Short mmCIF file of N, CA and C in Angstrom, two decimals:
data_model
loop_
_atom_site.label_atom_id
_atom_site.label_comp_id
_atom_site.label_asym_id
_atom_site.label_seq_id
_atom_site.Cartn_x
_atom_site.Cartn_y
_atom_site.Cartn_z
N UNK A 1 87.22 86.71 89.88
CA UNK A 1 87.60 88.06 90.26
C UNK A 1 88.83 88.47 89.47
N UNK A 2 88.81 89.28 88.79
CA UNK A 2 89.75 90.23 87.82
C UNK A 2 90.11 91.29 88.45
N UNK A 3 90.52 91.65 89.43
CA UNK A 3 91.11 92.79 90.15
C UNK A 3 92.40 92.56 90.66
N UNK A 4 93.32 93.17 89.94
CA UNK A 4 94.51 93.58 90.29
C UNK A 4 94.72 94.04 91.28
N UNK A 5 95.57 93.76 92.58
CA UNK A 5 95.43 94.93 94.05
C UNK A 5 97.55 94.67 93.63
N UNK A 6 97.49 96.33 93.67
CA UNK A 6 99.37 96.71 93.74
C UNK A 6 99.46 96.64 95.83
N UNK A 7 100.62 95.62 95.81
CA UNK A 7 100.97 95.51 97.28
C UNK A 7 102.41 96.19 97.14
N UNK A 8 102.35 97.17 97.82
CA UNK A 8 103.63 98.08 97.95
C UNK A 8 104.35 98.18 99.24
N UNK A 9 105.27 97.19 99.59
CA UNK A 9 106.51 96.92 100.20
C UNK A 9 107.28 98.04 100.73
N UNK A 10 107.56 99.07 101.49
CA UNK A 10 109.21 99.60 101.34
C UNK A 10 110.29 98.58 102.55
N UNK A 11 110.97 98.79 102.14
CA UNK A 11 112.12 98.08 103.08
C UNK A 11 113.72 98.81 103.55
N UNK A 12 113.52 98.74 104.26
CA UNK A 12 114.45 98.84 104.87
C UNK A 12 115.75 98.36 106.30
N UNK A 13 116.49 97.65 105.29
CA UNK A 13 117.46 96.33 107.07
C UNK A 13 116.22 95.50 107.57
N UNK A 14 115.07 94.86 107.04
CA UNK A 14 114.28 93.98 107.71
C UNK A 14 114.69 92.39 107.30
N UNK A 15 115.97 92.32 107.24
CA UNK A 15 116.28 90.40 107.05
C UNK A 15 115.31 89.61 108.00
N UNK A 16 115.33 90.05 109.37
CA UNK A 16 114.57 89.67 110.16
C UNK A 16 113.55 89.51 109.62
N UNK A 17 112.46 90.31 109.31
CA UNK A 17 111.25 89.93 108.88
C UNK A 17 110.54 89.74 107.88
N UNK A 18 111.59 90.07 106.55
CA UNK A 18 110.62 90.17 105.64
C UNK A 18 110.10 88.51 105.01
N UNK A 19 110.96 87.95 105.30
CA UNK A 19 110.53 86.34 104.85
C UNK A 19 109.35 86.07 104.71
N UNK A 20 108.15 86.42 106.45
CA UNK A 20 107.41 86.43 106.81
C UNK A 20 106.49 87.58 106.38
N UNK A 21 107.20 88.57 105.65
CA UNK A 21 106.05 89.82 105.19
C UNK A 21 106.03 88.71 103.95
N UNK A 22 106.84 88.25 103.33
CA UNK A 22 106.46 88.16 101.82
C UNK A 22 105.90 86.90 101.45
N UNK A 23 105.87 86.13 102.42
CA UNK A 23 105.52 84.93 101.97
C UNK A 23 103.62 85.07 102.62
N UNK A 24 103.65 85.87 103.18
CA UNK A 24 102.42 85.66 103.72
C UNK A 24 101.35 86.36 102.37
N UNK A 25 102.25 87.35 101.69
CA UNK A 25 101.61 87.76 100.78
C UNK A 25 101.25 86.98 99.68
N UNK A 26 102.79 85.89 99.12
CA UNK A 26 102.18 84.97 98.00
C UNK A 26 101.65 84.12 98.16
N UNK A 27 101.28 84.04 99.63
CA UNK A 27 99.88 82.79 100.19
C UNK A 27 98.91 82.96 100.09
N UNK A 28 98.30 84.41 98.99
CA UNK A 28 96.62 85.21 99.36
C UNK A 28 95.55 83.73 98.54
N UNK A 29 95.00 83.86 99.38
CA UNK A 29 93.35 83.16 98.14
C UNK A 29 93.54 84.05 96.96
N UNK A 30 93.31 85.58 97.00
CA UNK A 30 93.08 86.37 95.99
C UNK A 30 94.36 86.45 95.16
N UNK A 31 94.66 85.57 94.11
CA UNK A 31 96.48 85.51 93.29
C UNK A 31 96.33 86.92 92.39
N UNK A 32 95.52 87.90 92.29
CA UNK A 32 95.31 88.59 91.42
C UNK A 32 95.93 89.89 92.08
N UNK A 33 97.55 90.08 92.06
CA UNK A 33 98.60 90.80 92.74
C UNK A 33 99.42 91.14 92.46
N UNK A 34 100.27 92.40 92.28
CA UNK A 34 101.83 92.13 92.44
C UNK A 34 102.13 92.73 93.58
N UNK A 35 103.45 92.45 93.79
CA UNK A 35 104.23 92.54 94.81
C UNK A 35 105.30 93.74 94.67
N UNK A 36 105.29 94.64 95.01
CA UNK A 36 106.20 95.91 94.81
C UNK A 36 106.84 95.95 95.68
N UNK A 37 108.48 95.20 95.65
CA UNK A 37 109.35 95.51 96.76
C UNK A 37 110.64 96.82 96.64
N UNK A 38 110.18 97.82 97.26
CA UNK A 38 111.23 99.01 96.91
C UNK A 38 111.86 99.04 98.40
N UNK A 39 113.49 98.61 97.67
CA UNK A 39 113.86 98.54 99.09
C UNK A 39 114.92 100.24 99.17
N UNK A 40 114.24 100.73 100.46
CA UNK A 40 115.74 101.78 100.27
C UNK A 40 116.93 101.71 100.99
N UNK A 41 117.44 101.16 100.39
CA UNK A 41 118.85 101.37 100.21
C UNK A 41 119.26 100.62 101.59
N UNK A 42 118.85 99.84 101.92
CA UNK A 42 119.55 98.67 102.99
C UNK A 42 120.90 97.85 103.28
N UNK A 43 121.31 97.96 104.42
CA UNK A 43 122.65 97.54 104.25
C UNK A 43 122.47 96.21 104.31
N UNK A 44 121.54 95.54 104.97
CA UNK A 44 121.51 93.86 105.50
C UNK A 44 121.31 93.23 104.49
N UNK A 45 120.79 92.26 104.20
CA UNK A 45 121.34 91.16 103.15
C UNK A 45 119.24 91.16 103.21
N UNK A 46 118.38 92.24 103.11
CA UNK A 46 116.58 91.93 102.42
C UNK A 46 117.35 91.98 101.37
N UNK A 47 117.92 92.82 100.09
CA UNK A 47 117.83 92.62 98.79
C UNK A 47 118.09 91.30 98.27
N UNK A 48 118.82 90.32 99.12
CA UNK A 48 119.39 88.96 98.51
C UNK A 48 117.72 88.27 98.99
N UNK A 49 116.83 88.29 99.70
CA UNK A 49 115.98 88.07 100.39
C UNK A 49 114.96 87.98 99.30
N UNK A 50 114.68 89.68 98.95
CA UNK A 50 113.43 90.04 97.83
C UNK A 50 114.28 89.13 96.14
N UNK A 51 115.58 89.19 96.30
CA UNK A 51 115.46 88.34 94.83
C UNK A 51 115.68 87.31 94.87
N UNK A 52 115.89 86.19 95.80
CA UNK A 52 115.02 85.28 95.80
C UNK A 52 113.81 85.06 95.48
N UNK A 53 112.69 85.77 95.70
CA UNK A 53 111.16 85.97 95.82
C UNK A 53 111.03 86.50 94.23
N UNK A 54 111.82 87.03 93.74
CA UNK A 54 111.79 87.61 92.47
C UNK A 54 111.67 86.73 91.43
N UNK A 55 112.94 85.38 92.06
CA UNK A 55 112.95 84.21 91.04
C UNK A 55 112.10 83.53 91.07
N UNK A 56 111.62 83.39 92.02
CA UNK A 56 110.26 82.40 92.32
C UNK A 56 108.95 82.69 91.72
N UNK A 57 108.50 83.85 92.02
CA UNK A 57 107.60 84.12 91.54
C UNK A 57 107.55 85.68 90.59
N UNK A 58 106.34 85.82 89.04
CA UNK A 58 106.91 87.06 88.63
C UNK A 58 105.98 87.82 88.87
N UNK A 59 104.54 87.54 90.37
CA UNK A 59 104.23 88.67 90.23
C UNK A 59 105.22 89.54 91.51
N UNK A 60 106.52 88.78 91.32
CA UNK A 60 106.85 89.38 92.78
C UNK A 60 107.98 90.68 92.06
N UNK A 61 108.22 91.92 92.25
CA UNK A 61 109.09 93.36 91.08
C UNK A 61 110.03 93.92 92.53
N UNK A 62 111.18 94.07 92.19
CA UNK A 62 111.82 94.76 92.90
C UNK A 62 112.68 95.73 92.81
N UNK A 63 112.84 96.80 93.12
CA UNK A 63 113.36 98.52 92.77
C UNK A 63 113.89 98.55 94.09
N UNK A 64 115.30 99.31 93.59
CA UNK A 64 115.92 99.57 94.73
C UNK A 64 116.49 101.18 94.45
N UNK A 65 116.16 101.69 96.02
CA UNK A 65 116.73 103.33 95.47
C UNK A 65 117.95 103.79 96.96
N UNK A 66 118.37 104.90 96.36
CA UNK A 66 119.00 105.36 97.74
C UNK A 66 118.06 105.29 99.19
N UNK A 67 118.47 105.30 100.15
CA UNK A 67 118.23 105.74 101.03
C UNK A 67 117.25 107.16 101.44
N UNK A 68 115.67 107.08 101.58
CA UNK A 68 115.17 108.39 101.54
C UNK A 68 114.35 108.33 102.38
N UNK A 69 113.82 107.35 103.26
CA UNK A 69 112.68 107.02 103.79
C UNK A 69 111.64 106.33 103.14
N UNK A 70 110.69 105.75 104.18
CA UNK A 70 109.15 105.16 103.78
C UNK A 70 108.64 105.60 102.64
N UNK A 71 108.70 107.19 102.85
CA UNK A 71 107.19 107.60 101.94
C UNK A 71 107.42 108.10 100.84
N UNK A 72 108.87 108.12 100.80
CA UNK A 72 109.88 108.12 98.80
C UNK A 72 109.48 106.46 98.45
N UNK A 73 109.90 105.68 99.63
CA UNK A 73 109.89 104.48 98.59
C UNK A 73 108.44 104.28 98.19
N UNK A 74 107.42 104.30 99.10
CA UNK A 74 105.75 104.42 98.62
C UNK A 74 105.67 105.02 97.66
N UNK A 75 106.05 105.57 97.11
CA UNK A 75 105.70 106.59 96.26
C UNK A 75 106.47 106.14 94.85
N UNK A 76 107.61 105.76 95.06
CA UNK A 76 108.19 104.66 93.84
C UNK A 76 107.30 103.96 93.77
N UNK A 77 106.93 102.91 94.35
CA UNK A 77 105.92 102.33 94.64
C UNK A 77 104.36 102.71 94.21
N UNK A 78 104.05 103.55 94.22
CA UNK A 78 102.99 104.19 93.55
C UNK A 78 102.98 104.45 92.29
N UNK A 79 104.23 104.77 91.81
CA UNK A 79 104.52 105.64 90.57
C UNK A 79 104.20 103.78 89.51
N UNK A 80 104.78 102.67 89.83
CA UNK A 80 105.00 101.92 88.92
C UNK A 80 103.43 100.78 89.43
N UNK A 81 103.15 101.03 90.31
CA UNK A 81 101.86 100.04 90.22
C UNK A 81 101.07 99.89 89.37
N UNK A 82 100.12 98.99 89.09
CA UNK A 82 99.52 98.73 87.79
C UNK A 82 98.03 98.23 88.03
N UNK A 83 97.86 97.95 89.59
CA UNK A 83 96.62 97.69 90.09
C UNK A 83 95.74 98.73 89.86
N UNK A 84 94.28 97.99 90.65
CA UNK A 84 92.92 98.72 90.33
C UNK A 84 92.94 99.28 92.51
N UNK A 85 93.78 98.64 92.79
CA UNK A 85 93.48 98.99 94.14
C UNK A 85 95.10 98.95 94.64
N UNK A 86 95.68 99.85 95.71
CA UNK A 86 96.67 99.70 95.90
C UNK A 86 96.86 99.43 97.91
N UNK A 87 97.44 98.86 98.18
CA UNK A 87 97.85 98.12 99.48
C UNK A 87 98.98 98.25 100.11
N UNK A 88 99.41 99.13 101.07
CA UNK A 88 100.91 99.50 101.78
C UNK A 88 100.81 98.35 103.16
N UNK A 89 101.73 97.71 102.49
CA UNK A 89 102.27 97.11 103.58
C UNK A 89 103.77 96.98 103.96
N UNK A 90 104.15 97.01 105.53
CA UNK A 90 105.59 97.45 105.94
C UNK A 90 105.85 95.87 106.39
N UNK A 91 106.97 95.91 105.94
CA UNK A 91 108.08 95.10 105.71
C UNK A 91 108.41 93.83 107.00
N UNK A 92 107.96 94.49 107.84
CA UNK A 92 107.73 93.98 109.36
C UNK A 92 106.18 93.10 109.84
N UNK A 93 105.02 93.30 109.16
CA UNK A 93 104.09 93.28 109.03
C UNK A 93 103.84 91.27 107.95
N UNK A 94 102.11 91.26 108.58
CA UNK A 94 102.17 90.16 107.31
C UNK A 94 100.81 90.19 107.66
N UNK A 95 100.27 89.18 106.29
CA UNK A 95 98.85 89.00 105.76
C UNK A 95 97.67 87.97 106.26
N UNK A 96 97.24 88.22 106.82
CA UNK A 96 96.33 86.83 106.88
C UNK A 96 96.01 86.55 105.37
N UNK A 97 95.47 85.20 105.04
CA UNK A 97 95.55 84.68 103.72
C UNK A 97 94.41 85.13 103.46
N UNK A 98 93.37 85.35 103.85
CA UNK A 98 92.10 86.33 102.79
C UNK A 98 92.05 87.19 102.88
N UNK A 99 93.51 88.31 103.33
CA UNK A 99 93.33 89.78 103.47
C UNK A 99 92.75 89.92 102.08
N UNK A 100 93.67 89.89 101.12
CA UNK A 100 92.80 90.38 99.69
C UNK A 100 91.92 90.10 99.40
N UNK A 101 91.40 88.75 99.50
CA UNK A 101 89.82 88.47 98.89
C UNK A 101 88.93 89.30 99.68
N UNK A 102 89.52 89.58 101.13
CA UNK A 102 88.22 90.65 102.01
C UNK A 102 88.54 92.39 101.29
N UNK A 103 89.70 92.55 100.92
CA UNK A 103 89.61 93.80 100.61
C UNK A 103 88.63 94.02 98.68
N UNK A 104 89.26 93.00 98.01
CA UNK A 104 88.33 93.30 96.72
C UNK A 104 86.72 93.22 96.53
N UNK A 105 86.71 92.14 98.35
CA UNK A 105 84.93 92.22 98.27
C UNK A 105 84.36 93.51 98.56
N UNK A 106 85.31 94.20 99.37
CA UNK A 106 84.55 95.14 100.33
C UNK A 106 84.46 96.24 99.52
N UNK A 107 84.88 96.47 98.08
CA UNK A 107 85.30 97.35 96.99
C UNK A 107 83.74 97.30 96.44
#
């Protein structure tokens, strides 16, 4: 399977959870991904969080903007994706490990 799926992140103050958003993502069966973390503009310590995840792995990209809401950072997020399919997931949230392989089948 050759399908790129763009997973688009926004964040905002989720230290709490994103560990668990992001790791569940670089656990997919389907590795054929990146990871779009646009965080806006957070005071808590996700940006030290997402670049960690940055070093680790490179399909993991992270953009950081002011403060604008969800659907500015989606939309950063949109603007730089590179997939054939694109995937919003919030920051709070996580993946079962064949979400992607069920979404590129169902394509």
């Amino acid at each position: 399977m050759d399908h790129l799926v763009s997973i688009i992140v926004p964040v905002y103050n989720a230290e709490t959870s994103l560990e668990t958003c992001l790791s569940s993502v670089l656990q997919q069966t389907h590795g054929q991904f990146e990871l779009i973390v646009v965080n806006d503009g957070s005071r808590d310590d996700s940006q030290k969080i997402v670049d960690s995840y940055v070093k680790q792995d490179q399909r993991v990209k992270s953009f950081i903007i002011r403060n604008q809401g969800p659907s500015i950072a989606r939309n950063v997020g949109i603007d730089v994706a590179q997939g054939q399919s694109i995937f919003f997931l919030d920051a709070d949230d996580s993946l079962e490990m064949n979400a992607l392989e069920l979404l590129v089948k169902a394509q």
